[in-house]
């Protein structure tokens, strides 16, 4: 059985929970990290980074881990989606910190060749080529710093006046792109990987039917006790389902429309979701949870409380 390194103290709680869950699945399977690498096609080095919280595994790696360890792939991919958001927030904070440090460093360097002090009217010795090289070197260094500052600021349109750089020139042709899944759906074309729509999705697994992932959004969400409850909606599938995370064994989650209900119960994992219900608009459904301690609650259509 693998001996895990302690996770970093400053690791985002959602990332830490997900990494711990991955470790737990590996432990239950009895696989070593090397055996896991051989079975999934991802290198041992990559899995060491994933399982130590240093790198977010790709979605396909998580599905592969579920396959070889016997875990429920839907639960792990649900946790992965939440973790991806947390990871992106952490990366954004880190980028802003690094950018601010670079700006401060560049400003400090620019201050080194500010206006020279006024000198008294006294004879000045003739300037030699050797003595003139100092200011030129400083000026050269300043140009390098300004170049670095421009590189730092370019990815951040909100800083300075670099917004126009991001867009194409008037003479540039607009890049062509394939229609998105919602656009294909609007044209009456079922996107690749989507296996059902409308009533054909009722009672089925949203992940297995291709309705989850990029084909779904959180239409409403709320906190019920310490658990986060979401109503997921897929426009391409015309379906809704409920999802719960940070939950405990025995907690129940359900999705309801005016006439039908689907529900699931938490087992050994901290997250799960329900089968789907058919809808024509996200406002026709709501997600509810009943915790093992008796606390209960539901989302309201359009009312969302962000994860804290």
Coordinates of C-alpha atoms in Angstrom, one line a residue:
X1 CA 0.0 0.0 0.0
X2 CA 1.3 3.5 -0.9
X3 CA 2.7 5.7 1.8
X4 CA 1.3 9.2 1.1
X5 CA 3.1 12.4 1.7
X6 CA 1.3 15.0 3.8
X7 CA -0.7 17.4 1.6
X8 CA 0.4 21.0 1.6
X9 CA -1.3 23.1 4.3
X10 CA -2.2 25.9 1.9
X11 CA -3.9 23.5 -0.6
X12 CA -7.5 24.5 -1.4
X13 CA -10.0 22.5 0.7
X14 CA -11.8 21.2 -2.3
X15 CA -8.6 20.1 -4.0
X16 CA -7.5 18.5 -0.7
X17 CA -10.8 16.6 -0.4
X18 CA -10.6 15.4 -4.0
X19 CA -7.0 14.3 -3.7
X20 CA -7.8 12.4 -0.5
X21 CA -10.7 10.6 -2.3
X22 CA -8.3 9.5 -5.1
X23 CA -5.9 8.2 -2.5
X24 CA -8.7 6.3 -0.8
X25 CA -9.7 4.6 -4.0
X26 CA -6.1 3.6 -4.8
X27 CA -5.7 2.2 -1.2
X28 CA -9.0 0.2 -1.5
X29 CA -7.8 -1.4 -4.8
X30 CA -4.5 -2.5 -3.3
X31 CA -2.7 -1.1 -6.4
X32 CA 0.8 0.5 -6.1
X33 CA 1.4 3.8 -8.0
X34 CA 3.4 1.9 -10.5
X35 CA 0.6 -0.6 -11.1
X36 CA -1.9 2.2 -11.4
X37 CA 0.4 3.9 -14.0
X38 CA 0.6 0.7 -16.0
X39 CA -3.2 0.1 -15.9
X40 CA -4.2 3.6 -16.8
X41 CA -1.6 4.6 -19.4
X42 CA -0.5 7.7 -17.4
X43 CA 3.1 7.7 -16.1
X44 CA 4.1 7.0 -12.5
X45 CA 5.5 10.6 -12.3
X46 CA 2.2 12.0 -13.3
X47 CA 0.2 10.0 -10.8
X48 CA 2.6 10.9 -8.0
X49 CA 1.9 14.6 -8.8
X50 CA -1.9 14.0 -9.0
X51 CA -2.0 12.0 -5.7
X52 CA 0.2 14.6 -3.9
X53 CA -2.0 17.5 -4.9
X54 CA 0.7 19.1 -7.0
X55 CA -1.2 18.8 -10.3
X56 CA -4.9 18.4 -11.2
X57 CA -5.4 15.2 -13.2
X58 CA -7.2 15.4 -16.5
X59 CA -10.7 14.1 -16.6
X60 CA -9.8 11.1 -18.6
X61 CA -7.2 10.1 -16.0
X62 CA -9.9 10.2 -13.3
X63 CA -12.2 8.0 -15.4
X64 CA -9.3 5.6 -16.0
X65 CA -8.6 5.4 -12.2
X66 CA -12.3 4.7 -11.6
X67 CA -12.2 1.9 -14.1
X68 CA -9.2 0.1 -12.7
X69 CA -10.1 0.6 -9.0
X70 CA -13.8 -0.3 -9.3
X71 CA -14.9 3.2 -8.2
X72 CA -18.1 4.9 -9.4
X73 CA -16.9 7.1 -12.3
X74 CA -19.8 9.5 -12.0
X75 CA -19.0 10.3 -8.4
X76 CA -15.3 11.0 -9.1
X77 CA -16.0 13.1 -12.2
X78 CA -18.5 15.2 -10.2
X79 CA -15.9 15.9 -7.6
X80 CA -13.4 16.6 -10.4
X81 CA -15.6 19.3 -11.9
X82 CA -15.9 21.0 -8.5
X83 CA -12.1 20.6 -8.0
X84 CA -11.4 22.1 -11.4
X85 CA -13.2 25.3 -10.4
X86 CA -11.3 25.5 -7.1
X87 CA -8.0 24.8 -8.9
X88 CA -8.7 27.6 -11.5
X89 CA -9.5 30.1 -8.6
X90 CA -6.2 29.2 -7.0
X91 CA -4.3 29.6 -10.2
X92 CA -5.9 33.0 -10.8
X93 CA -4.8 34.2 -7.4
X94 CA -1.3 32.9 -8.0
X95 CA -1.1 34.6 -11.4
X96 CA -2.2 38.0 -10.0
X97 CA 0.3 37.7 -7.2
X98 CA 3.2 37.0 -9.6
X99 CA 2.0 39.7 -12.0
X100 CA 1.9 42.3 -9.1
X101 CA 5.4 41.3 -8.0
X102 CA 6.7 41.7 -11.6
X103 CA 5.1 45.1 -11.9
X104 CA 6.7 46.3 -8.6
X105 CA 10.1 44.9 -9.6
X106 CA 9.9 46.7 -13.0
X107 CA 8.9 50.0 -11.4
X108 CA 11.7 49.7 -9.0
X109 CA 14.1 49.2 -11.8
X110 CA 12.7 52.1 -13.8
X111 CA 13.4 54.3 -10.8
X112 CA 17.1 53.7 -11.0
X113 CA 17.4 55.9 -14.1
X114 CA 15.2 58.8 -13.1
X115 CA 16.0 62.5 -13.9
X116 CA 19.6 63.3 -12.8
X117 CA 20.0 65.9 -10.0
X118 CA 20.7 69.5 -11.0
X119 CA 24.4 70.2 -10.8
X120 CA 26.1 73.5 -9.8
X121 CA 27.5 75.6 -12.5
X122 CA 31.1 74.4 -12.3
X123 CA 33.5 73.2 -15.0
X124 CA 32.9 69.6 -16.0
X125 CA 35.7 67.3 -17.1
X126 CA 35.6 66.0 -20.6
X127 CA 33.5 62.9 -20.9
X128 CA 35.3 59.8 -22.1
X129 CA 33.8 56.9 -24.0
X130 CA 34.5 54.6 -21.0
X131 CA 32.6 56.8 -18.6
X132 CA 29.6 57.1 -20.9
X133 CA 29.0 53.4 -20.9
X134 CA 27.4 53.4 -17.5
X135 CA 24.2 55.3 -18.3
X136 CA 23.9 53.4 -21.6
X137 CA 24.0 50.1 -19.7
X138 CA 21.4 51.3 -17.3
X139 CA 19.2 52.5 -20.2
X140 CA 19.6 49.1 -21.9
X141 CA 18.6 47.3 -18.7
X142 CA 15.5 49.6 -18.5
X143 CA 14.5 48.6 -22.0
X144 CA 14.8 44.9 -21.1
X145 CA 12.7 45.6 -17.9
X146 CA 10.1 47.4 -20.0
X147 CA 9.9 44.6 -22.4
X148 CA 9.4 42.1 -19.6
X149 CA 6.7 44.4 -18.1
X150 CA 4.9 44.4 -21.4
X151 CA 5.0 40.6 -21.6
X152 CA 3.6 40.4 -18.0
X153 CA 0.8 42.9 -18.7
X154 CA -0.3 41.6 -22.1
X155 CA -2.3 38.6 -20.7
X156 CA -4.2 41.0 -18.4
X157 CA -6.4 43.3 -20.5
X158 CA -7.7 45.1 -17.4
X159 CA -4.2 46.5 -16.6
X160 CA -3.0 49.5 -18.6
X161 CA -4.3 50.0 -22.1
X162 CA -3.7 46.7 -23.8
X163 CA -7.2 45.7 -24.6
X164 CA -7.0 46.4 -28.3
X165 CA -4.0 44.0 -28.6
X166 CA -6.2 41.0 -27.8
X167 CA -8.6 41.5 -30.7
X168 CA -8.0 40.9 -34.4
X169 CA -7.1 43.8 -36.7
X170 CA -9.9 45.2 -38.9
X171 CA -8.3 43.5 -41.9
X172 CA -7.9 40.2 -40.3
X173 CA -10.5 37.6 -41.2
X174 CA -12.6 36.2 -38.3
X175 CA -11.4 32.8 -37.2
X176 CA -13.7 30.0 -38.2
X177 CA -15.0 27.6 -35.4
X178 CA -17.1 24.5 -35.3
X179 CA -20.5 25.0 -33.8
X180 CA -20.7 24.5 -30.0
X181 CA -22.9 21.8 -28.6
X182 CA -25.8 24.2 -27.8
X183 CA -25.5 25.7 -31.3
X184 CA -25.7 22.2 -32.8
X185 CA -28.7 21.5 -30.6
X186 CA -30.4 24.7 -31.8
X187 CA -29.9 23.5 -35.4
X188 CA -31.6 20.2 -34.6
X189 CA -28.3 18.3 -34.6
X190 CA -27.4 16.0 -31.7
X191 CA -23.8 16.7 -30.6
X192 CA -21.3 14.0 -30.6
X193 CA -21.4 11.8 -27.5
X194 CA -25.0 12.8 -26.6
X195 CA -27.1 9.6 -26.4
X196 CA -30.5 10.9 -25.5
X197 CA -32.8 14.0 -25.4
X198 CA -36.0 14.9 -23.6
X199 CA -38.1 12.0 -22.4
X200 CA -35.5 9.6 -23.7
X201 CA -33.2 10.8 -20.9
X202 CA -35.7 10.3 -18.0
X203 CA -34.3 8.0 -15.4
X204 CA -30.9 7.7 -17.0
X205 CA -27.3 8.6 -15.9
X206 CA -26.4 12.1 -17.2
X207 CA -22.7 11.2 -17.4
X208 CA -23.2 7.9 -19.2
X209 CA -25.6 9.6 -21.7
X210 CA -23.2 12.4 -22.5
X211 CA -25.3 15.1 -20.9
X212 CA -22.8 16.2 -18.2
X213 CA -19.4 17.9 -18.4
X214 CA -19.3 20.7 -21.0
X215 CA -22.9 19.9 -22.0
X216 CA -24.3 21.0 -18.6
X217 CA -24.5 24.1 -16.4
X218 CA -25.6 24.7 -12.8
X219 CA -29.0 26.3 -13.1
X220 CA -29.5 26.7 -9.3
X221 CA -27.6 25.9 -6.2
X222 CA -27.7 26.3 -2.4
X223 CA -26.1 25.1 0.8
X224 CA -28.1 22.6 2.9
X225 CA -26.2 22.4 6.2
X226 CA -22.6 21.8 5.2
X227 CA -23.5 20.2 1.9
X228 CA -23.6 21.9 -1.5
X229 CA -26.6 21.1 -3.6
X230 CA -26.9 21.9 -7.3
X231 CA -29.6 21.5 -10.0
X232 CA -27.7 20.7 -13.2
X233 CA -29.3 21.5 -16.5
X234 CA -28.4 20.2 -20.0
X235 CA -29.8 22.3 -22.8
X236 CA -28.6 19.7 -25.4
X237 CA -30.4 16.9 -23.6
X238 CA -33.4 18.9 -22.3
X239 CA -32.9 17.4 -18.9
X240 CA -32.2 18.2 -15.3
X241 CA -30.7 16.3 -12.4
X242 CA -29.5 17.1 -8.8
X243 CA -25.9 16.9 -7.5
X244 CA -24.6 17.0 -4.0
X245 CA -21.0 17.4 -2.7
X246 CA -19.4 17.6 0.7
X247 CA -22.0 15.2 1.9
X248 CA -22.0 12.3 4.4
X249 CA -23.1 8.7 4.3
X250 CA -26.9 8.5 4.5
X251 CA -27.6 11.9 3.0
X252 CA -30.2 12.0 0.2
X253 CA -30.4 14.2 -2.8
X254 CA -33.3 14.5 -5.3
X255 CA -34.5 16.4 -8.3
X256 CA -38.1 17.3 -8.7
X257 CA -40.5 18.6 -11.4
X258 CA -44.2 19.1 -11.0
X259 CA -45.0 15.4 -11.5
X260 CA -41.8 13.4 -11.1
X261 CA -38.9 12.8 -8.7
X262 CA -35.5 11.1 -9.0
X263 CA -33.3 10.6 -6.0
X264 CA -30.0 9.1 -4.9
X265 CA -28.4 8.3 -1.5
X266 CA -24.8 9.0 -0.4
X267 CA -22.8 5.8 0.2
X268 CA -19.0 5.8 0.9
X269 CA -18.3 8.8 -1.3
X270 CA -18.7 12.5 -0.5
X271 CA -20.6 13.3 -3.7
X272 CA -23.3 11.9 -5.9
X273 CA -26.0 12.8 -8.4
X274 CA -29.4 11.6 -9.4
X275 CA -30.8 10.2 -12.7
X276 CA -32.3 12.8 -15.0
X277 CA -35.8 14.2 -15.5
X278 CA -37.0 15.6 -18.8
X279 CA -37.8 19.4 -19.0
X280 CA -38.2 22.1 -21.6
X281 CA -36.7 24.8 -19.4
X282 CA -34.4 24.7 -16.3
X283 CA -37.0 26.6 -14.2
X284 CA -39.3 23.5 -14.3
X285 CA -37.0 21.6 -11.8
X286 CA -35.5 22.0 -8.4
X287 CA -32.8 20.1 -6.4
X288 CA -33.4 19.1 -2.8
X289 CA -31.4 17.4 -0.1
X290 CA -32.3 15.7 3.2
X291 CA -29.2 15.2 5.4
X292 CA -28.8 12.2 7.8
X293 CA -29.1 14.7 10.7
X294 CA -32.5 15.9 9.6
X295 CA -31.5 19.1 7.9
X296 CA -33.3 19.6 4.6
X297 CA -33.6 22.2 1.9
X298 CA -34.1 22.9 -1.8
X299 CA -32.9 25.2 -4.5
X300 CA -35.2 27.8 -6.0
X301 CA -35.2 28.3 -9.7
X302 CA -32.7 30.9 -10.6
X303 CA -31.5 31.3 -7.0
X304 CA -27.8 30.4 -6.6
X305 CA -25.5 30.5 -3.6
X306 CA -21.8 30.2 -4.6
X307 CA -19.5 27.7 -2.9
X308 CA -17.8 29.3 0.1

